[in-house]
Amino acid sequence: MSKLKIGLVQQAVANNDKQISWERTAKEVTALAQQGCQLVMLQELHSTLYFCQEENTDYFDLAEPIPGPATDFFGHLAESLDIVLVTSLFEKRSAGLYHNTAVVFDGDKGMVGKYRKMHIPDDPGFYEKFYFTPGDMGFEPIQTSVGKLGLLVCWDQWYPEAARLMAMAGAEILLYPTAIGWDKTDTPEEQKRQHDAWFTIQRAHAVANSLPVIVANRTGFEASPQAGEPGIEFWGQSFIAGPQGEVLALAASDKEENLMVELDMARCESVRRIWPYFRDRRIDAYDDLLKRWRD
Amino acid sequence: MSKLKIGLVQQAVANNDKQISWERTAKEVTALAQQGCQLVMLQELHSTLYFCQEENTDYFDLAEPIPGPATDFFGHLAESLDIVLVTSLFEKRSAGLYHNTAVVFDGDKGMVGKYRKMHIPDDPGFYEKFYFTPGDMGFEPIQTSVGKLGLLVCWDQWYPEAARLMAMAGAEILLYPTAIGWDKTDTPEEQKRQHDAWFTIQRAHAVANSLPVIVANRTGFEASPQAGEPGIEFWGQSFIAGPQGEVLALAASDKEENLMVELDMARCESVRRIWPYFRDRRIDAYDDLLKRWRD
């Protein structure tokens, strides 16, 4: 299959009512499928507010098992639309053991794989290390009827290692559901640098691996539950880039939006033929990549 | 030292007369030093034309040993100006054994280190595998009086592994002397994608490692010695980026130009404090980075 129509849904989230969220999301996914999308991706933790703005044990109630209500809902949706659907949820694996997990459904094949976020951030307003155990499934692409998906989540996007391992395992697309935004107390210049860094490094994963990259980011302002904290202005700007990092579609920063692109999957190989980075990796000299630091 | 004034020289090369080339270059280096630059970098193989447009045994005559005339010349220059100077040359290590080598001089300390290009390209018009044995010195930063330099060369710029290894060994700046350009028979759209890819991935090395990046690229058109070949329009656009990948200075594509920037080296640590990527690398799951392919 040389042509692949893909889409993503960029959303603002108003509360933690999952049922309402799922119905809203299903409407957008359906619209994309009706326009011919064979693969649709949702943003990170799309069912609820970004609850990691504080460390609060009550929020573990938002988690659910796999399979569970969320995977039932989106599994049925993917089947009814006959598409590949990439979702994200707060996974309860056991009491006291939770993950930030992306799940892939493939038409009537149902759930064909999941990825547990491997790199977990923790900084003011993004207290993820309290909630999410780092993934223990490694960097393994998920085979679907539209190709092998190199699915990663948010903080993973800062790690060239993660994208590389997915590419080396045969991933044909890199996918990043994400939830990142601005602290409004930062200067506009700092906000611009942060967004540019995020945009640049993910486009660079496309370049380094000659693969398309899809990024679905949250939009809208979510106040902090803690008095005096600035909250997060999620910066949207979801995008789809081709295998040279070229931007094929870009969403607004401040509103909900769907993106849709028809990828020419044959271009990935033609890019790799002329600039064949994998031919020349110096694997004889990379041992220290497995160290914490070279000291 | 928190503030560091750095510069680079972007040049067009007209012929293989090294003495003329060195004198022209010395004039630019001197001008930058007189403006206060403590560190100056030259482009890849700056002494001659980019001879790798064809495979011709005569061009091995352009190579020279280390130490040799080029290192004598630039060593004296760095000493007389009391600066750190990063140069590039075609190194003859023995008959039949040549490298693409960058050399660092540090005021009256003389030559303080060299880096032999580790990743060697080979594509039409860039027949480097014929000339250059891949480096055997690994990815080791070079200590100078202005800090530890993570010096890499051209094709290395496409490898996140190389930048990462330099950063993990304590490099404080990433430096790329390079010689890359357009094949004018490519479409303008393809030319734009290629340049954007190059610009993006090097800015991303800054982002991934929270380090400034300096890139000195050749400019000007060099005809191919082979009839019917398009030659190379070197695309210039040398640049200096800060530790979030933000572009601090950018040269034109089509003319000789020097760039100069005062870096605030304290910013690197402040960037790493808020987005501490090195804290979270999953070194327990990176083993396969040492493989050729995960098959």
XYZ file of C-alpha atoms in Angstrom:
590
model
C 0.000 0.000 0.000
C 1.745 3.162 -1.157
C -0.867 5.760 -0.195
C -2.103 5.976 3.386
C -4.670 8.474 4.620
C -4.078 9.326 8.241
C -5.744 11.698 10.673
C -5.521 12.970 14.211
C -7.810 14.689 16.691
C -6.625 17.668 18.744
C -8.962 18.398 21.648
C -9.575 20.546 24.685
C -10.878 18.694 27.738
C -13.364 20.322 30.119
C -13.805 17.758 32.892
C -13.328 14.145 33.932
C -16.621 12.780 32.568
C -15.237 10.027 30.377
C -18.525 9.090 28.767
C -19.064 12.607 27.446
C -15.429 12.777 26.332
C -15.656 9.472 24.473
C -18.835 10.507 22.650
C -17.259 13.822 21.601
C -14.142 12.020 20.425
C -16.106 9.362 18.564
C -17.803 12.099 16.563
C -14.448 13.440 15.354
C -13.004 10.009 14.651
C -16.109 9.154 12.650
C -15.802 12.363 10.638
C -12.185 11.525 9.784
C -13.067 7.949 8.850
C -15.862 9.225 6.621
C -13.289 11.380 4.837
C -11.280 8.255 4.133
C -8.774 8.079 6.985
C -7.451 4.565 7.449
C -5.525 5.458 10.607
C -6.642 7.937 13.289
C -4.682 8.945 16.388
C -5.914 10.626 19.568
C -3.917 12.753 22.010
C -2.357 11.560 25.275
C -4.834 10.774 28.100
C -7.621 12.150 25.932
C -10.452 10.869 28.140
C -9.872 13.246 31.054
C -8.242 16.428 32.219
C -4.470 16.249 32.530
C -4.651 15.222 36.189
C -0.865 15.199 36.784
C -0.858 18.887 37.739
C -0.891 17.704 41.374
C -0.100 14.510 43.264
C -3.475 13.316 44.546
C -4.294 9.675 45.301
C -7.950 10.226 44.315
C -6.914 10.497 40.686
C -5.999 6.830 40.594
C -9.784 6.355 40.337
C -9.488 7.638 36.769
C -7.392 4.627 35.784
C -8.882 1.498 34.288
C -7.722 -1.957 33.280
C -7.035 -3.250 29.781
C -9.423 -4.571 28.647
C -11.895 -2.216 30.292
C -14.563 0.365 29.472
C -12.261 2.590 27.386
C -10.839 -0.228 25.314
C -14.357 -1.649 24.860
C -15.633 1.707 23.635
C -12.796 2.453 21.235
C -12.511 -1.150 20.093
C -16.126 -1.036 18.980
C -15.595 2.339 17.334
C -12.576 1.135 15.330
C -14.463 -1.982 14.310
C -17.601 -0.120 13.249
C -15.532 2.338 11.166
C -13.077 -0.332 9.967
C -10.028 1.802 10.761
C -6.845 1.597 12.771
C -7.356 3.725 15.885
C -4.628 4.806 18.304
C -5.891 5.769 21.760
C -4.297 6.620 25.096
C -5.351 5.853 28.639
C -4.377 5.734 32.289
C -3.893 1.993 32.750
C -4.521 0.247 36.061
C -2.439 -2.920 35.965
C -2.892 -3.639 39.670
C -3.500 -1.690 42.849
C -0.383 0.442 43.182
C 0.777 -0.258 39.610
C -0.308 2.099 36.862
C 0.956 3.055 33.409
C 0.495 5.731 30.789
C -0.486 3.476 27.926
C -1.366 3.868 24.266
C -3.591 1.215 22.726
C -4.052 0.293 19.063
C -7.261 -1.141 17.574
C -7.449 -2.518 14.070
C -10.955 -2.854 12.605
C -12.480 -6.235 13.349
C -9.147 -7.564 14.622
C -9.786 -5.639 17.824
C -6.948 -4.567 20.097
C -3.709 -5.471 18.311
C -1.174 -3.985 20.683
C -0.292 -1.493 23.351
C 2.695 0.619 24.311
C 3.494 1.645 27.868
C 5.247 5.019 28.023
C 8.896 4.283 28.705
C 10.274 7.716 29.624
C 8.315 9.350 32.440
C 8.718 13.094 33.082
C 8.416 14.933 36.324
C 8.557 18.676 36.598
C 6.374 21.306 38.239
C 2.807 20.794 36.977
C 3.693 17.486 35.295
C 4.046 15.127 38.277
C 3.952 11.965 36.188
C 6.431 9.943 38.191
C 3.866 9.809 41.001
C 1.273 8.197 38.751
C 2.997 6.170 36.061
C 5.361 3.248 36.413
C 7.839 3.387 33.514
C 6.878 0.969 30.741
C 8.299 -2.547 30.791
C 7.440 -3.592 27.249
C 10.345 -1.889 25.509
C 10.243 -0.149 22.158
C 8.303 -2.543 19.952
C 6.301 -1.430 16.909
C 2.737 -2.656 16.619
C 1.740 -4.488 13.454
C -1.547 -3.317 11.935
C -3.278 -3.721 8.608
C -1.890 -0.311 7.525
C 1.695 -1.000 8.589
C 3.968 -1.239 11.599
C 3.362 1.619 14.029
C 6.234 3.025 16.092
C 4.036 4.274 18.895
C 5.619 6.424 21.610
C 4.111 8.829 24.141
C 4.901 12.468 24.993
C 8.149 12.653 27.041
C 9.515 9.865 24.783
C 9.515 12.537 22.080
C 12.696 14.074 23.523
C 14.670 10.832 23.122
C 16.271 10.069 19.742
C 16.997 6.607 21.150
C 13.294 5.728 21.285
C 12.575 6.772 17.711
C 15.709 4.977 16.496
C 14.794 1.702 18.218
C 11.312 1.819 16.709
C 12.726 2.496 13.237
C 15.265 -0.308 13.584
C 12.457 -2.704 14.459
C 10.739 -1.844 11.201
C 8.321 0.897 12.240
C 6.855 2.600 9.175
C 5.426 5.632 11.003
C 6.373 7.277 14.316
C 3.374 8.320 16.414
C 3.320 10.567 19.473
C 0.145 11.175 21.480
C 1.185 14.044 23.749
C 0.014 16.629 26.302
C 2.371 19.554 26.575
C 1.819 23.225 27.125
C 3.010 26.506 28.444
C 3.363 27.827 31.934
C 1.933 31.304 31.407
C 4.340 32.753 33.926
C 7.180 32.055 31.466
C 8.111 34.895 29.114
C 6.768 34.810 25.536
C 10.354 34.266 24.340
C 10.781 31.231 26.593
C 7.386 29.896 25.504
C 8.427 30.207 21.869
C 11.740 28.445 22.505
C 9.981 25.587 24.281
C 7.473 25.030 21.512
C 10.142 25.318 18.808
C 12.301 22.771 20.622
C 9.398 20.343 20.757
C 8.471 20.861 17.106
C 12.103 20.630 15.983
C 13.103 17.465 17.795
C 10.095 15.502 16.578
C 10.635 16.643 12.994
C 14.244 15.523 13.512
C 13.092 12.005 14.435
C 11.474 11.924 10.985
C 14.752 13.085 9.439
C 17.037 10.726 11.368
C 14.917 7.718 10.501
C 13.344 8.721 7.167
C 9.879 8.083 8.539
C 6.676 10.130 8.760
C 5.861 11.464 12.234
C 2.368 12.107 13.620
C 1.943 14.178 16.778
C -1.445 14.797 18.451
C -1.250 17.343 21.249
C -3.898 18.629 23.657
C -5.154 22.218 23.408
C -6.976 24.575 25.802
C -6.245 25.902 29.277
C -6.544 23.613 32.296
C -6.390 25.342 35.670
C -4.311 23.772 38.402
C -6.296 22.234 41.268
C -3.713 23.831 43.551
C -4.199 27.472 44.526
C -1.475 29.771 43.271
C -0.280 27.413 40.539
C -0.409 28.764 36.995
C -2.170 25.846 35.283
C -1.221 24.723 31.786
C -2.055 26.320 28.453
C -1.752 23.238 26.237
C -0.161 24.465 23.048
C -1.964 22.323 20.459
C -0.073 22.595 17.163
C -0.472 18.927 16.442
C 1.265 18.089 13.198
C 2.102 15.516 10.576
C 5.556 15.496 8.970
C 6.961 13.467 6.087
C 10.170 11.399 6.028
C 12.433 14.423 5.552
C 10.773 16.218 8.464
C 8.752 18.363 6.071
C 5.547 19.610 7.687
C 2.507 18.311 5.818
C -0.200 19.556 8.206
C -0.178 21.762 11.284
C -3.027 22.573 13.679
C -3.682 25.844 15.508
C -2.436 26.367 19.050
C -5.705 27.501 20.594
C -8.592 25.478 19.219
C -9.818 21.968 18.612
C -8.959 20.721 15.176
C -8.629 17.551 13.149
C -5.762 17.008 10.724
C -5.784 14.707 7.745
C -2.984 13.872 5.290
C -2.482 11.327 2.567
C 1.020 9.929 3.033
C 2.992 8.474 0.154
C 4.639 5.577 1.950
C 6.899 4.810 -1.032
C 8.768 8.080 -0.399
C 10.297 6.703 2.811
C 12.297 4.171 0.875
C 13.336 6.629 -1.816
C 14.601 9.019 0.897
C 16.556 6.190 2.513
C 18.127 5.233 -0.821
C 19.815 8.573 -1.371
C 20.678 9.385 2.281
C 21.137 5.911 3.778
C 21.914 6.697 7.395
C 21.363 3.128 8.545
C 24.178 1.945 6.289
C 26.740 3.986 8.190
C 25.829 3.802 11.890
C 29.047 3.187 13.879
C 27.682 0.400 16.032
C 31.266 -0.536 16.901
C 31.564 2.804 18.731
C 28.132 3.221 20.335
C 28.612 1.044 23.454
C 28.529 4.000 25.822
C 24.952 4.832 24.790
C 24.040 2.160 27.337
C 25.665 4.120 30.149
C 24.017 6.716 32.340
C 26.918 9.101 31.757
C 30.453 8.737 30.401
C 32.331 9.515 33.597
C 33.343 31.295 32.426
C 29.679 32.026 31.764
C 29.982 34.153 28.615
C 31.797 32.786 25.588
C 32.207 34.653 22.326
C 32.367 32.273 19.404
C 32.646 32.738 15.662
C 32.747 30.812 12.429
C 33.908 31.434 8.874
C 31.748 30.445 5.886
C 33.736 30.439 2.660
C 33.658 29.733 -1.052
C 36.725 27.971 -2.434
C 38.053 28.747 -5.915
C 40.929 26.302 -6.373
C 43.361 23.943 -4.651
C 46.050 26.516 -3.830
C 46.302 25.959 -0.097
C 48.636 28.847 0.618
C 46.205 31.377 -0.845
C 43.323 29.703 0.928
C 45.110 29.804 4.280
C 45.976 33.481 3.916
C 42.359 34.347 3.041
C 41.109 32.312 5.981
C 43.644 33.809 8.386
C 42.306 37.266 7.527
C 38.775 36.263 8.555
C 39.906 34.455 11.690
C 41.939 37.493 12.682
C 38.943 39.776 12.157
C 36.811 37.582 14.408
C 39.520 37.414 17.060
C 39.851 41.186 16.971
C 36.115 41.405 17.639
C 36.643 39.331 20.751
C 35.970 35.774 19.631
C 37.594 33.253 21.960
C 36.681 30.285 19.769
C 36.593 30.267 15.951
C 35.568 27.358 13.732
C 36.255 26.779 10.024
C 34.257 24.691 7.565
C 35.028 21.111 6.502
C 38.111 20.684 4.252
C 38.373 24.463 4.041
C 41.841 24.482 2.415
C 40.745 23.129 -0.966
C 37.870 22.486 -3.303
C 35.546 19.683 -2.256
C 37.504 17.073 -4.222
C 35.153 14.163 -3.459
C 32.983 14.923 -6.486
C 34.921 12.194 -8.293
C 37.131 9.251 -7.360
C 40.603 10.247 -8.533
C 43.821 8.944 -7.002
C 45.599 12.241 -7.786
C 43.603 13.972 -5.089
C 45.426 12.025 -2.399
C 48.204 14.546 -3.096
C 46.034 17.103 -1.302
C 46.337 15.188 1.965
C 48.985 15.972 4.545
C 50.207 14.525 7.819
C 49.527 15.800 11.317
C 51.673 17.634 12.227
C 52.252 19.141 8.802
C 52.045 22.421 6.910
C 48.364 23.055 7.671
C 48.655 22.346 11.381
C 51.829 24.466 11.506
C 50.047 27.373 9.838
C 46.891 27.279 11.942
C 48.755 26.451 15.121
C 50.781 29.640 14.717
C 47.636 31.593 13.889
C 45.801 30.380 17.000
C 48.846 31.133 19.121
C 49.353 34.615 17.711
C 45.674 35.478 18.254
C 45.428 33.592 21.562
C 42.199 31.842 20.591
C 40.844 28.345 20.291
C 40.708 27.512 16.583
C 38.913 24.529 15.039
C 40.193 23.545 11.597
C 39.577 20.678 9.199
C 41.906 18.819 6.857
C 42.479 15.796 4.665
C 44.820 13.776 6.869
C 47.444 11.429 5.454
C 48.138 8.902 8.178
C 50.094 6.592 5.897
C 50.184 5.715 2.226
C 46.745 4.216 1.591
C 45.329 5.435 4.910
C 43.613 8.801 5.000
C 41.056 10.512 7.240
C 38.734 13.494 7.233
C 40.028 15.114 10.390
C 39.198 18.176 12.449
C 42.004 19.661 14.542
C 41.796 21.958 17.558
C 44.448 24.527 18.517
C 44.404 26.367 21.804
C 46.536 29.529 21.974
C 50.068 28.799 23.120
C 49.126 25.255 24.110
C 49.245 24.377 20.434
C 47.331 21.424 19.039
C 45.197 20.035 21.871
C 43.257 17.374 20.038
C 41.815 16.032 16.836
C 38.684 14.211 15.742
C 38.581 11.796 12.826
C 35.178 11.785 11.109
C 33.425 8.631 12.239
C 30.471 8.396 9.821
C 31.572 8.537 6.177
C 28.991 9.264 3.468
C 28.961 8.098 -0.089
C 26.424 9.232 -2.630
C 26.662 10.640 -6.136
C 29.007 13.657 -6.033
C 30.101 12.876 -2.457
C 32.385 9.874 -2.933
C 33.914 10.080 0.518
C 34.235 6.362 1.164
C 36.919 6.261 -1.515
C 39.045 8.832 0.291
C 38.400 8.613 4.013
C 38.886 5.697 6.371
C 36.232 5.934 9.092
C 37.619 7.429 12.274
C 39.060 5.119 14.918
C 39.235 7.553 17.825
C 35.588 7.347 18.854
C 33.452 10.213 20.104
C 35.683 12.019 22.575
C 35.333 15.722 23.385
C 38.468 17.841 23.258
C 39.372 19.830 26.342
C 40.320 23.462 25.653
C 40.723 26.592 27.708
C 37.153 27.630 26.737
C 35.533 24.299 27.549
C 35.112 20.760 26.274
C 34.352 20.689 22.558
C 32.122 17.974 21.098
C 33.625 18.144 17.642
C 31.971 16.154 14.850
C 32.157 16.461 11.064
C 29.452 16.767 8.384
C 27.771 13.342 7.845
C 28.021 12.809 11.621
C 25.380 15.541 11.814
C 22.655 13.058 10.821
C 23.404 10.766 13.783
C 21.788 11.559 17.150
C 24.064 8.863 18.591
C 27.179 10.928 17.887
C 25.854 14.089 19.546
C 24.583 12.082 22.516
C 27.924 10.364 23.095
C 29.720 13.711 23.010
C 27.230 15.227 25.461
C 27.517 12.248 27.796
C 31.290 12.667 27.824
C 30.849 16.226 29.051
C 30.953 18.224 25.807
C 29.844 21.794 26.424
C 29.339 22.739 22.765
C 28.623 20.616 19.678
C 30.584 21.690 16.595
C 30.068 20.627 12.991
C 32.419 21.707 10.203
C 30.501 20.646 7.099
C 30.340 20.780 3.292
C 26.868 20.124 1.957
C 24.955 21.532 -0.946
C 22.351 21.122 -3.589
C 22.301 19.158 -6.782
C 20.755 21.774 -9.063
C 18.950 19.095 -11.026
C 16.754 18.484 -7.969
C 13.491 20.424 -7.824
C 13.347 23.577 -5.665
C 10.935 21.722 -3.349
C 13.385 18.854 -2.876
C 16.235 21.317 -2.316
C 14.183 23.057 0.377
C 13.337 19.754 2.078
C 17.000 18.731 2.104
C 18.198 21.971 3.633
C 15.358 22.013 6.170
C 16.184 18.446 7.191
C 19.813 19.398 7.750
C 18.944 22.540 9.694
C 16.314 20.737 11.766
C 18.328 17.708 12.813
C 21.288 19.773 13.994
C 19.056 22.123 15.957
C 17.550 18.942 17.436
C 20.974 17.810 18.671
C 21.037 21.057 20.643
C 17.570 20.272 22.018
C 18.215 16.625 22.875
C 21.408 17.468 24.738
C 20.737 21.023 25.960
C 23.927 22.249 24.318
C 24.769 25.022 21.866
C 25.486 23.867 18.319
C 27.840 25.564 15.841
C 27.724 24.628 12.166
C 30.108 26.068 9.544
C 29.139 25.117 6.003
C 30.806 25.851 2.667
C 29.154 28.205 0.160
C 29.535 28.781 -3.586
C 29.238 26.585 -6.657
C 31.925 24.000 -7.435
C 31.712 22.402 -10.853
C 32.212 18.682 -11.141
C 35.470 17.611 -12.803
C 33.369 15.031 -14.628
C 31.555 16.115 -17.774
C 27.791 15.942 -17.516
C 27.716 15.979 -13.716
C 25.788 18.836 -12.120
C 28.396 20.003 -9.601
C 27.435 21.165 -6.115
C 25.879 24.437 -5.050
C 27.063 24.494 -1.439
C 24.174 25.912 0.538
C 26.019 27.977 3.154
C 23.542 28.904 5.902
C 26.054 28.240 8.626
C 24.432 28.828 11.990
C 24.784 28.956 15.737
C 21.978 27.650 17.954
C 21.498 27.787 21.702
C 20.728 24.897 24.050
C 17.018 24.822 23.183
C 17.826 24.731 19.474
C 17.008 28.430 19.156
C 18.818 30.031 16.234
C 21.156 32.776 17.428
C 22.875 33.551 14.123
C 22.344 32.398 10.544
C 24.449 33.101 7.450
C 23.268 33.592 3.878
C 23.187 30.704 1.428
C 25.094 32.345 -1.391
C 27.967 34.398 -0.034
C 30.969 34.298 2.248
C 30.155 35.429 5.748
C 31.439 35.306 9.294
C 29.113 34.712 12.233
C 29.742 35.762 15.812
C 27.652 35.132 18.926
C 28.184 35.569 22.628
C 26.910 32.390 24.273
C 25.670 32.357 27.836
C 27.076 29.013 28.932
C 25.138 29.104 32.225
C 21.901 28.679 30.266
C 22.796 25.088 29.362
C 22.546 24.022 32.954
C 19.365 25.973 33.610
C 17.745 24.294 30.574
C 18.827 20.870 31.852
C 17.393 21.594 35.297
C 13.832 22.064 34.086
C 13.844 19.475 31.258
C 16.347 16.901 32.559
C 16.429 14.365 29.750
C 19.546 12.652 31.028
C 17.748 11.763 34.262
C 15.257 9.592 32.417
C 17.145 7.770 29.657
C 16.014 4.110 29.656
C 19.463 2.612 29.478
C 17.958 -0.706 30.581
C 16.085 -0.806 27.252
C 18.596 0.626 24.780
C 20.708 -2.510 24.114
C 19.509 -2.848 20.542
C 21.038 0.530 19.636
C 24.231 -1.487 19.269
C 22.702 -3.633 16.526
C 22.752 -2.953 12.811
C 19.009 -3.623 12.596
C 16.460 -5.255 14.893
C 15.658 -8.253 12.729
